[in-house]
XYZ file of C-alpha atoms in Angstrom:
733
model
C -21.199 -45.674 9.090
C -21.480 -42.581 11.263
C -19.678 -39.436 10.267
C -17.113 -38.372 12.919
C -17.812 -34.933 14.580
C -16.172 -32.748 17.102
C -17.593 -29.936 19.483
C -15.072 -27.026 19.514
C -15.299 -23.473 20.770
C -15.901 -20.727 18.270
C -13.102 -18.321 17.953
C -13.491 -14.974 16.221
C -10.661 -14.085 13.734
C -11.537 -10.421 12.869
C -8.418 -9.514 11.055
C -7.777 -12.635 9.112
C -6.753 -12.257 5.476
C -9.366 -14.929 4.598
C -12.161 -13.327 6.407
C -15.703 -13.426 4.745
C -14.675 -15.990 2.238
C -16.320 -19.060 3.691
C -13.062 -20.359 5.380
C -12.792 -21.968 8.868
C -9.576 -22.971 10.300
C -8.921 -26.064 12.448
C -5.801 -27.301 14.483
C -4.047 -30.174 12.197
C -4.999 -32.652 15.046
C -8.712 -31.718 14.570
C -8.319 -32.152 10.899
C -6.863 -35.614 11.342
C -9.550 -36.646 13.898
C -12.397 -35.631 11.311
C -10.560 -37.216 8.477
C -10.330 -33.924 6.581
C -7.821 -32.274 4.275
C -7.407 -28.471 3.648
C -10.154 -27.499 1.135
C -12.734 -30.075 2.239
C -16.255 -28.691 2.999
C -17.405 -29.160 6.504
C -20.779 -29.031 8.296
C -21.057 -26.499 11.148
C -23.895 -26.802 13.671
C -24.726 -23.954 16.215
C -28.066 -22.409 16.520
C -28.567 -23.075 12.958
C -26.581 -25.212 10.585
C -24.192 -23.658 7.896
C -21.143 -24.962 5.923
C -17.620 -23.723 4.999
C -14.291 -24.795 3.621
C -11.750 -26.024 6.055
C -8.185 -24.831 6.275
C -5.327 -25.632 8.537
C -4.795 -23.074 11.529
C -1.360 -21.501 11.894
C 1.274 -22.260 14.452
C 0.176 -21.680 18.003
C -3.445 -22.569 17.324
C -5.497 -24.533 19.859
C -6.915 -27.959 18.990
C -10.080 -27.130 20.905
C -10.889 -24.024 18.849
C -12.704 -23.442 15.596
C -11.461 -20.280 14.109
C -14.115 -18.487 12.131
C -14.967 -15.002 11.043
C -17.884 -12.676 12.040
C -19.794 -13.721 8.782
C -19.677 -17.462 9.585
C -20.431 -16.876 13.306
C -23.579 -14.936 12.266
C -24.729 -17.776 9.981
C -24.292 -20.073 12.876
C -26.344 -17.587 15.170
C -23.444 -17.690 17.779
C -21.152 -15.349 19.548
C -17.388 -15.807 20.091
C -16.736 -18.580 22.637
C -19.867 -20.457 21.942
C -19.739 -24.366 21.245
C -19.932 -25.504 17.562
C -20.370 -28.944 16.300
C -18.178 -29.829 13.282
C -18.469 -32.633 10.988
C -17.357 -33.765 7.511
C -19.830 -32.762 4.594
C -20.133 -34.623 1.332
C -18.736 -32.782 -1.651
C -21.856 -32.079 -3.562
C -21.823 -29.504 -6.469
C -24.782 -27.082 -6.402
C -27.016 -27.221 -9.430
C -28.508 -23.783 -9.046
C -28.162 -21.065 -6.441
C -30.503 -18.025 -6.109
C -29.161 -14.855 -4.176
C -30.646 -11.567 -3.226
C -28.915 -8.374 -1.936
C -28.926 -4.469 -2.114
C -30.675 -3.134 -5.243
C -27.723 -1.088 -6.281
C -25.601 -4.427 -6.450
C -28.413 -6.214 -8.405
C -28.348 -3.758 -10.873
C -24.574 -3.558 -11.624
C -23.320 -7.104 -10.861
C -24.103 -9.717 -13.601
C -24.909 -13.380 -12.782
C -21.731 -14.403 -14.360
C -19.700 -12.254 -12.192
C -21.674 -13.231 -9.081
C -20.930 -16.806 -9.801
C -17.146 -16.034 -9.763
C -17.569 -14.233 -6.404
C -19.185 -17.436 -5.000
C -16.928 -19.811 -6.784
C -15.430 -22.238 -4.496
C -17.494 -21.535 -1.626
C -20.047 -23.861 0.033
C -23.445 -22.206 0.464
C -26.586 -22.911 2.445
C -30.097 -21.511 2.125
C -30.413 -18.742 4.405
C -26.805 -17.809 4.681
C -25.235 -14.343 4.362
C -22.240 -14.396 1.862
C -19.913 -11.744 0.785
C -18.666 -10.732 -2.746
C -15.126 -11.378 -1.849
C -13.936 -14.252 -3.876
C -12.647 -17.496 -2.420
C -9.058 -16.890 -3.429
C -7.383 -18.710 -0.464
C -7.713 -22.310 -1.823
C -8.608 -21.557 -5.498
C -8.649 -24.203 -8.313
C -5.627 -23.583 -10.426
C -7.951 -23.648 -13.588
C -9.989 -20.773 -12.227
C -7.396 -18.598 -10.819
C -7.383 -16.057 -13.489
C -11.205 -15.908 -13.465
C -10.906 -15.183 -9.733
C -8.683 -12.328 -10.285
C -10.753 -11.008 -13.156
C -13.756 -11.036 -10.928
C -11.988 -9.036 -8.208
C -10.980 -6.383 -10.554
C -14.535 -6.019 -12.085
C -16.262 -6.029 -8.815
C -14.256 -3.211 -7.503
C -14.979 -1.429 -10.672
C -18.700 -1.950 -10.842
C -19.661 -1.856 -7.137
C -17.016 0.649 -6.033
C -15.413 0.927 -2.787
C -18.342 -0.904 -0.784
C -17.842 -4.181 -2.718
C -15.660 -5.569 0.071
C -18.347 -5.090 2.734
C -21.463 -5.860 0.752
C -23.347 -8.808 2.042
C -25.890 -11.057 0.102
C -28.389 -13.656 1.219
C -28.729 -17.186 -0.272
C -32.459 -17.552 -1.046
C -32.292 -20.985 -2.295
C -29.851 -23.866 -3.348
C -31.019 -26.625 -5.730
C -29.181 -29.850 -4.601
C -28.589 -30.106 -0.829
C -27.563 -27.781 2.157
C -24.014 -27.059 1.942
C -23.339 -27.465 -1.750
C -20.301 -26.185 -3.486
C -20.508 -23.266 -6.211
C -18.634 -24.518 -9.415
C -18.326 -23.273 -12.925
C -21.268 -25.573 -13.805
C -23.617 -23.948 -11.238
C -26.209 -21.831 -12.498
C -26.274 -18.591 -10.349
C -29.199 -16.122 -10.580
C -30.356 -13.099 -8.734
C -33.963 -13.361 -7.168
C -36.350 -12.448 -9.741
C -33.711 -11.913 -12.250
C -31.958 -13.916 -15.216
C -29.155 -16.505 -14.471
C -25.849 -17.460 -15.844
C -25.088 -19.563 -18.814
C -26.703 -17.166 -21.186
C -30.227 -18.446 -20.493
C -32.592 -17.119 -23.311
C -34.391 -13.932 -22.482
C -37.940 -13.594 -23.938
C -38.662 -11.022 -26.550
C -40.846 -8.218 -25.237
C -44.241 -7.920 -26.728
C -44.974 -5.047 -28.916
C -44.786 -1.852 -26.988
C -43.668 -3.698 -23.755
C -40.653 -2.587 -21.891
C -37.465 -4.847 -23.030
C -35.977 -7.415 -20.850
C -32.432 -6.712 -19.750
C -29.651 -8.590 -18.238
C -29.801 -7.331 -14.594
C -32.308 -7.026 -11.960
C -33.653 -3.503 -10.900
C -35.022 -0.625 -12.849
C -33.553 0.114 -16.382
C -31.748 3.495 -15.925
C -33.114 6.358 -17.759
C -30.916 8.604 -20.087
C -31.714 11.634 -17.957
C -30.316 9.756 -14.941
C -26.786 9.520 -16.855
C -25.528 13.152 -16.749
C -22.381 13.491 -18.812
C -23.370 10.843 -21.196
C -26.443 12.588 -23.072
C -24.338 13.388 -26.060
C -23.176 9.696 -26.478
C -26.714 8.442 -25.611
C -28.192 10.532 -28.587
C -25.609 9.174 -31.061
C -26.104 5.603 -29.983
C -29.943 6.115 -29.892
C -30.026 7.533 -33.453
C -27.914 4.578 -34.615
C -30.166 1.816 -33.053
C -33.369 3.575 -34.035
C -32.382 3.754 -37.692
C -30.965 0.299 -37.743
C -33.881 -1.348 -35.998
C -36.851 0.614 -37.030
C -36.031 2.487 -40.308
C -34.010 0.143 -42.468
C -36.442 0.423 -45.376
C -35.253 4.173 -45.769
C -31.812 2.871 -46.080
C -32.946 0.510 -48.680
C -34.388 3.220 -50.672
C -31.161 5.071 -50.567
C -29.176 2.018 -51.652
C -27.085 1.914 -48.526
C -26.765 -0.152 -45.330
C -25.858 0.452 -41.887
C -23.565 -1.328 -39.472
C -24.571 -1.588 -35.717
C -21.111 -2.519 -34.590
C -19.949 -0.245 -31.791
C -16.711 0.119 -29.579
C -17.572 1.964 -26.525
C -14.500 3.109 -24.567
C -14.212 4.917 -21.271
C -12.719 4.735 -17.901
C -13.838 1.710 -15.675
C -16.901 2.725 -13.862
C -17.959 5.536 -16.033
C -21.392 4.116 -16.921
C -20.693 2.476 -20.379
C -23.055 -0.536 -19.668
C -25.618 1.495 -18.118
C -25.576 3.815 -21.123
C -26.171 0.796 -23.365
C -29.175 -0.437 -21.253
C -30.756 2.771 -21.199
C -30.533 3.411 -24.904
C -31.822 -0.210 -25.610
C -34.800 0.497 -23.224
C -35.576 3.687 -25.161
C -35.488 1.962 -28.729
C -37.176 -1.163 -27.241
C -34.483 -3.666 -27.741
C -33.413 -6.667 -25.604
C -29.833 -6.666 -24.213
C -27.872 -9.911 -23.945
C -24.723 -9.493 -21.782
C -21.401 -11.427 -22.248
C -18.492 -10.897 -19.979
C -15.373 -11.472 -22.013
C -12.929 -12.541 -19.311
C -15.179 -15.408 -18.280
C -15.391 -16.688 -21.865
C -11.688 -16.109 -22.534
C -10.913 -18.323 -19.468
C -12.483 -21.373 -21.049
C -10.899 -23.804 -23.540
C -10.908 -22.767 -26.936
C -13.747 -24.994 -28.060
C -15.836 -24.170 -25.013
C -15.351 -20.456 -25.555
C -16.145 -20.790 -29.178
C -19.411 -22.711 -28.440
C -20.221 -20.078 -25.916
C -19.791 -17.262 -28.417
C -21.900 -19.068 -31.043
C -24.746 -19.917 -28.538
C -24.745 -16.282 -27.444
C -24.994 -15.066 -31.065
C -27.819 -17.607 -31.790
C -29.797 -16.431 -28.786
C -29.539 -12.707 -29.447
C -30.470 -13.122 -33.115
C -33.897 -14.838 -32.035
C -36.786 -12.404 -31.845
C -36.729 -8.671 -32.424
C -34.362 -5.945 -31.915
C -31.511 -6.934 -29.647
C -28.174 -5.606 -28.424
C -25.134 -8.084 -27.658
C -23.348 -6.438 -24.958
C -19.706 -7.664 -24.670
C -17.867 -6.211 -21.611
C -14.186 -5.844 -21.304
C -13.725 -7.141 -25.049
C -9.940 -6.898 -24.827
C -9.928 -10.196 -22.934
C -11.391 -11.906 -26.067
C -9.436 -10.022 -28.757
C -6.177 -8.634 -27.311
C -4.055 -6.374 -29.505
C -0.885 -8.486 -28.660
C -1.086 -12.164 -29.877
C -4.823 -12.203 -30.626
C -4.849 -16.118 -30.895
C -7.469 -18.409 -32.603
C -10.318 -17.402 -30.136
C -9.915 -13.750 -31.390
C -10.515 -15.190 -34.968
C -13.685 -17.034 -33.866
C -14.942 -13.910 -32.122
C -14.442 -11.825 -35.309
C -16.458 -14.273 -37.280
C -19.214 -14.389 -34.850
C -19.116 -10.480 -34.609
C -19.494 -10.293 -38.438
C -22.295 -12.659 -38.616
C -24.181 -11.135 -35.815
C -23.966 -7.666 -37.105
C -24.863 -8.686 -40.746
C -28.051 -10.214 -39.093
C -29.149 -6.668 -37.989
C -28.272 -7.087 -34.367
C -26.338 -4.478 -32.642
C -23.109 -5.507 -30.969
C -21.612 -3.113 -28.445
C -18.168 -4.008 -27.031
C -17.045 -1.899 -23.981
C -13.432 -1.412 -22.922
C -11.546 0.741 -20.538
C -8.340 0.223 -22.485
C -9.079 0.831 -26.308
C -5.240 0.539 -27.181
C -5.306 -3.221 -25.890
C -8.019 -4.248 -28.324
C -7.111 -6.000 -31.533
C -7.135 -3.258 -34.268
C -8.811 -5.870 -36.536
C -12.175 -5.432 -34.707
C -12.203 -1.835 -36.181
C -12.838 -3.172 -39.731
C -15.872 -1.513 -41.531
C -18.087 -4.690 -41.327
C -17.287 -5.172 -37.517
C -17.072 -2.227 -35.026
C -17.210 0.480 -37.365
C -18.204 3.214 -34.811
C -16.243 4.204 -31.800
C -17.924 6.213 -28.987
C -15.901 7.539 -26.120
C -17.162 8.182 -22.589
C -14.998 10.917 -21.225
C -13.974 11.321 -17.741
C -16.326 13.859 -15.967
C -15.147 17.339 -15.254
C -16.171 19.180 -12.020
C -19.362 20.487 -13.668
C -20.308 16.991 -14.628
C -19.327 15.488 -11.263
C -21.690 18.120 -9.698
C -24.378 17.074 -11.880
C -23.845 13.324 -11.127
C -23.821 14.121 -7.423
C -27.115 15.885 -7.715
C -28.581 12.794 -9.419
C -27.073 10.294 -6.965
C -28.192 12.350 -3.878
C -31.663 12.985 -5.036
C -33.153 10.597 -2.539
C -30.477 11.488 0.098
C -31.569 13.929 2.968
C -28.677 16.494 2.840
C -27.857 18.852 5.695
C -27.801 22.449 4.942
C -23.957 22.639 5.311
C -23.535 20.230 2.251
C -21.978 21.960 -0.709
C -21.884 19.622 -3.623
C -19.843 22.048 -5.638
C -16.949 21.679 -3.129
C -17.418 17.796 -3.122
C -17.214 17.853 -7.032
C -14.023 19.955 -6.875
C -12.541 17.532 -4.440
C -13.001 14.477 -6.325
C -10.715 14.676 -9.445
C -10.672 11.378 -11.387
C -13.869 10.078 -9.966
C -16.294 8.459 -12.183
C -19.930 7.772 -11.751
C -19.301 4.390 -9.837
C -16.684 6.116 -7.531
C -19.259 9.067 -6.671
C -21.851 6.579 -6.003
C -19.436 4.703 -3.521
C -18.791 8.040 -2.000
C -22.355 9.021 -1.459
C -22.818 5.513 0.077
C -19.952 5.839 2.405
C -21.118 9.342 3.470
C -24.402 7.770 4.176
C -22.924 5.066 6.331
C -20.781 7.774 8.314
C -23.969 9.691 8.812
C -25.806 6.457 10.114
C -23.165 5.786 12.609
C -23.508 9.231 13.999
C -27.272 9.205 14.250
C -28.235 5.743 15.082
C -31.165 6.940 17.317
C -32.275 9.900 15.191
C -35.734 10.082 13.667
C -34.783 12.332 10.761
C -30.965 11.562 10.115
C -29.228 13.628 7.509
C -25.803 13.517 5.734
C -23.728 16.359 6.634
C -20.605 17.911 4.853
C -18.410 16.142 7.603
C -19.794 12.759 6.549
C -18.615 13.595 2.812
C -15.126 14.927 4.182
C -14.684 11.496 6.068
C -15.847 9.471 3.073
C -13.238 11.343 0.819
C -10.480 10.006 3.169
C -11.284 6.237 2.444
C -12.945 6.311 -1.069
C -10.259 6.553 -3.898
C -11.108 6.761 -7.611
C -10.838 3.538 -9.397
C -8.341 4.675 -11.747
C -6.047 5.436 -8.748
C -6.198 2.038 -7.117
C -2.539 1.511 -7.509
C -1.136 4.883 -6.754
C 1.997 4.690 -4.805
C 1.792 7.947 -3.033
C -0.011 8.387 0.289
C -1.361 11.796 0.320
C -0.510 13.733 3.549
C -2.861 16.349 4.920
C -0.437 19.335 4.180
C -0.535 22.005 1.746
C 1.907 24.737 0.458
C 0.913 26.919 3.425
C 2.645 24.338 5.643
C 5.887 24.589 3.812
C 8.307 26.965 5.614
C 9.902 29.720 3.472
C 10.431 29.210 -0.316
C 7.840 31.712 -1.088
C 9.144 32.283 -4.745
C 9.428 28.756 -5.298
C 5.858 28.117 -3.965
C 4.412 30.950 -6.198
C 6.212 29.460 -9.215
C 4.712 26.025 -8.463
C 1.367 27.314 -8.002
C 1.403 28.892 -11.348
C 3.116 26.047 -13.191
C 1.334 23.084 -11.561
C -1.921 24.043 -9.600
C -3.233 26.566 -12.125
C -3.078 24.276 -15.184
C -4.727 21.569 -13.154
C -7.298 23.649 -11.406
C -8.323 26.229 -14.038
C -7.658 24.658 -17.607
C -10.691 26.601 -18.965
C -8.836 29.905 -18.295
C -5.823 28.674 -20.415
C -8.196 27.733 -23.113
C -10.007 31.103 -22.980
C -6.645 33.033 -23.070
C -5.421 30.845 -26.031
C -2.311 29.691 -24.394
C -0.967 26.039 -23.723
C -0.529 25.192 -20.059
C 3.032 24.039 -18.756
C 3.539 20.271 -19.363
C 6.026 19.997 -16.606
C 8.433 21.343 -13.979
C 11.837 20.165 -12.855
C 12.739 20.786 -9.193
C 16.422 20.693 -8.511
C 18.536 21.514 -5.441
C 20.628 20.030 -2.806
C 19.323 16.947 -0.906
C 17.106 17.555 2.078
C 16.037 20.904 0.972
C 12.283 20.089 0.669
C 11.732 19.037 -3.081
C 9.642 15.941 -2.309
C 7.768 17.671 0.468
C 6.896 20.483 -1.997
C 5.330 17.790 -4.232
C 3.524 16.272 -1.213
C 2.121 19.558 -0.314
C 0.863 20.168 -3.993
C -0.831 16.698 -3.562
C -2.339 17.679 -0.367
C -4.368 20.384 -2.137
C -6.905 17.696 -3.107
C -7.417 19.323 -6.586
C -5.594 16.568 -8.562
C -4.745 12.959 -8.357
C -0.988 12.001 -7.871
C 1.014 9.282 -9.379
C 4.530 8.993 -7.876
C 7.264 6.841 -9.185
C 10.900 6.607 -8.433
C 13.070 7.012 -11.398
C 14.578 3.512 -11.152
C 11.131 1.811 -10.683
C 10.280 1.990 -14.383
C 13.550 0.351 -15.555
C 13.462 -3.286 -16.437
C 16.109 -5.695 -17.937
C 13.470 -7.189 -20.192
C 13.380 -5.492 -23.629
C 10.279 -3.305 -24.181
C 9.075 -3.623 -20.572
C 10.497 -0.187 -19.673
C 8.843 1.575 -22.410
C 5.633 -0.238 -21.658
C 5.835 0.914 -17.926
C 6.113 4.583 -19.269
C 3.067 4.182 -21.516
C 1.110 2.541 -18.648
C 1.931 5.329 -16.295
C 0.756 8.068 -18.663
C -2.373 6.174 -19.741
C -3.335 5.827 -15.992
C -2.497 9.658 -15.722
C -4.923 10.411 -18.636
C -7.681 8.225 -17.268
C -7.305 9.882 -13.837
C -7.095 13.512 -15.120
C -6.414 16.126 -13.603
C -3.215 14.152 -12.569
C 0.183 15.094 -11.196
C 2.817 12.819 -12.139
C 5.786 13.082 -9.824
C 9.143 11.412 -11.066
C 11.534 11.240 -8.182
C 15.224 11.039 -9.185
C 14.536 11.663 -12.553
C 18.239 11.738 -13.486
C 18.080 7.832 -13.143
C 15.121 7.463 -15.360
C 16.294 10.046 -18.239
C 20.004 10.239 -18.209
C 21.859 11.942 -21.239
C 21.517 9.503 -24.098
C 24.246 7.712 -25.767
C 26.274 7.260 -22.460
C 24.564 4.384 -20.865
C 25.939 0.764 -20.824
C 22.717 -1.061 -20.187
C 22.096 -2.012 -23.798
C 20.169 0.972 -24.715
C 17.371 0.746 -22.046
C 17.544 4.098 -20.723
C 17.869 5.533 -24.216
C 14.379 3.994 -25.215
C 12.950 5.215 -21.880
C 14.004 8.707 -22.622
C 12.426 8.359 -26.101
C 9.246 7.066 -24.686
C 8.997 9.909 -22.099
C 9.684 12.649 -24.879
C 6.823 11.027 -26.975
C 4.437 11.116 -24.152
C 5.231 14.606 -23.024
C 5.301 16.141 -26.544
C 3.828 13.615 -28.957
C 1.018 13.504 -31.193
C -1.420 12.299 -28.546
C -2.524 15.290 -26.368
C -1.568 15.369 -22.764
C -4.694 17.175 -21.266
C -4.961 17.809 -17.566
C -1.713 16.189 -16.708
C 1.374 17.878 -15.142
C 4.671 16.180 -14.816
C 6.975 17.246 -11.843
C 10.511 15.778 -11.768
C 13.030 16.119 -8.927
C 16.826 15.683 -8.889
C 19.857 17.052 -7.252
C 21.969 16.464 -10.527
C 20.180 18.469 -13.288
C 23.201 18.262 -15.388
C 22.640 14.399 -15.893
C 19.085 14.784 -17.195
C 18.963 14.538 -21.039
C 18.713 18.118 -22.479
C 15.809 17.171 -24.704
C 13.731 16.635 -21.675
C 14.277 20.106 -20.391
C 13.136 22.098 -23.521
C 9.797 24.026 -23.467
C 6.780 21.903 -24.050
C 8.295 19.190 -21.744
C 9.953 19.695 -18.314
C 10.514 23.339 -19.564
C 10.149 25.051 -16.271
C 13.261 24.649 -14.038
C 12.921 25.633 -10.389
C 15.743 25.824 -8.184
C 15.011 24.853 -4.527
C 17.883 26.457 -2.603
C 18.969 25.816 1.075
C 17.051 27.867 3.461
C 18.447 31.016 4.941
C 17.825 32.231 8.292
C 14.190 33.567 8.020
C 13.428 30.627 5.943
C 14.836 28.314 8.606
C 12.721 30.059 11.247
C 9.642 29.378 9.224
C 10.485 25.759 8.733
C 11.006 25.351 12.387
C 7.578 26.948 13.130
C 5.966 24.654 10.622
C 7.682 21.565 12.026
C 6.791 22.618 15.590
C 3.164 23.474 14.896
C 1.758 20.567 16.903
C 4.784 20.594 19.462
C 4.138 22.376 22.803
C 7.019 24.640 23.197
C 7.847 26.401 26.386
C 8.160 30.370 26.357
C 11.976 30.266 26.495
C 12.238 28.802 22.955
C 13.128 31.278 20.505
C 12.664 29.814 16.885
C 13.749 32.840 15.075
C 17.009 32.924 16.901
C 17.564 29.149 16.547
C 16.866 29.521 12.733
C 19.656 32.237 12.608
C 22.042 29.832 14.298
C 21.421 26.759 12.013
C 23.857 27.764 9.176
C 24.274 25.038 6.773
C 21.201 23.192 7.936
C 18.524 21.998 5.350
C 14.921 21.793 5.682
C 15.190 18.167 6.674
C 17.936 18.995 9.139
C 15.640 21.825 10.853
C 12.848 19.352 11.195
C 15.122 16.865 12.595
C 16.175 19.496 15.301
C 12.545 19.852 16.474
C 11.870 16.192 16.466
C 15.176 15.482 18.457
C 14.061 18.121 20.892
C 10.873 16.310 21.715
C 12.665 13.047 22.021
C 15.125 14.826 24.414
C 12.094 15.962 26.646
C 10.775 12.324 26.546
C 14.186 10.870 27.700
C 13.925 13.451 30.653
C 10.260 12.334 31.551
C 7.729 10.546 29.686
C 5.226 12.905 31.556
C 6.880 16.048 29.982
C 4.284 18.630 29.065
C 6.544 21.035 27.268
C 9.819 21.149 25.189
C 12.085 23.617 26.567
C 15.179 25.570 25.528
C 17.394 23.061 27.183
C 15.823 20.288 25.197
C 16.351 22.298 21.854
C 20.089 22.976 22.865
C 20.619 19.202 23.503
C 19.018 18.377 20.071
C 21.216 21.147 18.453
C 24.242 19.153 19.559
C 22.947 15.890 18.250
C 21.865 16.901 14.908
C 24.615 17.771 12.419
C 24.036 19.639 9.068
C 23.831 17.472 6.013
C 24.445 20.024 3.255
C 27.532 19.648 1.105
C 28.975 22.987 0.457
C 30.617 22.278 -2.737
C 27.426 20.850 -4.022
C 25.483 23.771 -2.992
C 27.797 26.217 -4.509
C 27.766 24.210 -7.798
C 23.931 24.024 -7.803
C 23.804 27.812 -7.186
C 26.084 28.523 -9.972
C 24.108 26.301 -12.247
C 20.863 28.028 -11.443
C 22.589 31.366 -11.850
C 23.928 30.328 -15.350
C 20.442 29.302 -16.410
C 19.176 32.750 -15.340
């Protein structure tokens, strides 16, 4: 029986949430005519043939249109508005899919991770595909895997992972086959999934590793040389000089826990050291194994151990090990993993487990016969970032105005993967500027533009949008700005100076003052300096009704801050987060949160290159223990602005407003008695709106507009509260 088909008009959906995921959308009537349901594969024919997964179009869709993204139209060889023949496609699982792509992606994305990026997509030989997982119509059993793939791809590839395109070289089954968990996915000229055996190298030959591309050299990993030397000595002794250990009557354990921020080069370090000592590397991605059933996961672990023990020096590289052996509720799979790990280490094989969260790893793995050695990869400081940028831009034609020292200073919290993404983005900006240039170069402006969109991996969930303002844009408050510069910016920018002088930098600052006087704006200006990452949280956001969750949120906040150091933590409305203990009626939640805050600020674990800034208009409600030296020990009063300060605030607010010559901001500032900084900014904004009400073609804001605004905006300061806060500040002085 002939398959039904329809000829529809292609319609481009450039801003769709499911773009570049192999999804096409049809009107429900078209789905019925073709006998299709959402999630079914569909054959598409234009200038060339491709395939996709069909989904229902939303309300208002046309039954005559096929809604597709730019990637699908490119695979069809068509433009928007061209005819496309649509027909059902038999559901055929792909046996094997071979893919190629950019060299940096081949070198960093394992076949297992690549399979998860393609999972649930229908692929055709010659198609372009993206790394964006098909999470629109996911299988419930693989939902967790898809989420893990998304996080790992963002970590390993960096910012460019969402726009990277790959090409399908071959599909073993038929055109338009579905990628499943049983599909063997491989890079062209590289190994595949399912732990296929890797041949042992001949004597003196280069070792076989788990990813395509060149094996990194230790000299190309600046900032990791000390860790590389330690790992090299361990592997060399364990692989090539065991007879010396035997004569000394001792043994060596080759189990290593390698911890460090995501994207800092942990896996690259292991590959580089393995290449130096002539060992094979067998990769194992823990989240993929953990997503299997217990029996299948155990079989996978034992098969990997058997493979890695066969033939010569070898390293079993387990990435994101906390997925297999979590600290909380390890489960039966963690027991199997410990058994396999012990057997593998006893067999003389090196096992390196990597993690970005060592506190989340089962402590039982640190037993002497398991992961006896822990090596930490630190977050790079400005000097190391400068060195990494030098390596990353070795093949990049840089313009004369490029200052890598400045770029390194403006990238706090960036790890190697983030810096690589920054260099790539700068190169893209340069290419867009110089499409017809014969000798294009990357200029400093390209790096500046890239810094606006590339964020450090550790700050992916930051809640604060950084504004392009600095302390110079804050009107008045000269004494407050100087205090904040010394207490916040100096510890984050010049930690070496504090160490040289033998003094401990301040841990935190509490800003207090009447509402609307610029406390939050001051922190925004501090963040705008670009010398530190910023984590912002409202006081009540950390509180949860579930026992233990609030303390966990506090620990997670400070863990992220340490990973992204230098970091500024801004706790707005801190009186809601840390009230005086013993007075709450919430079952002790806030008391436990205060205890967690005190532990993080002044506990056993050092809080390096992290400064906490709290803000409140009720300092008397904050627990006194939080305000002693070593915690939020510096209290800074942000007073209401006086006449000259109000004039400065008006000038700052009107910096981009075309004022007429008859507007006297100094006189206006003197008149606005009782106005806060926010009120002064509101006067300028209201004056501009008054000019627009008069004429949308208005070119300037006149004194008449300012007078009208002055009548509409009322002061918001509470005189009694201002007097009480002033007395509180005087009492502390």
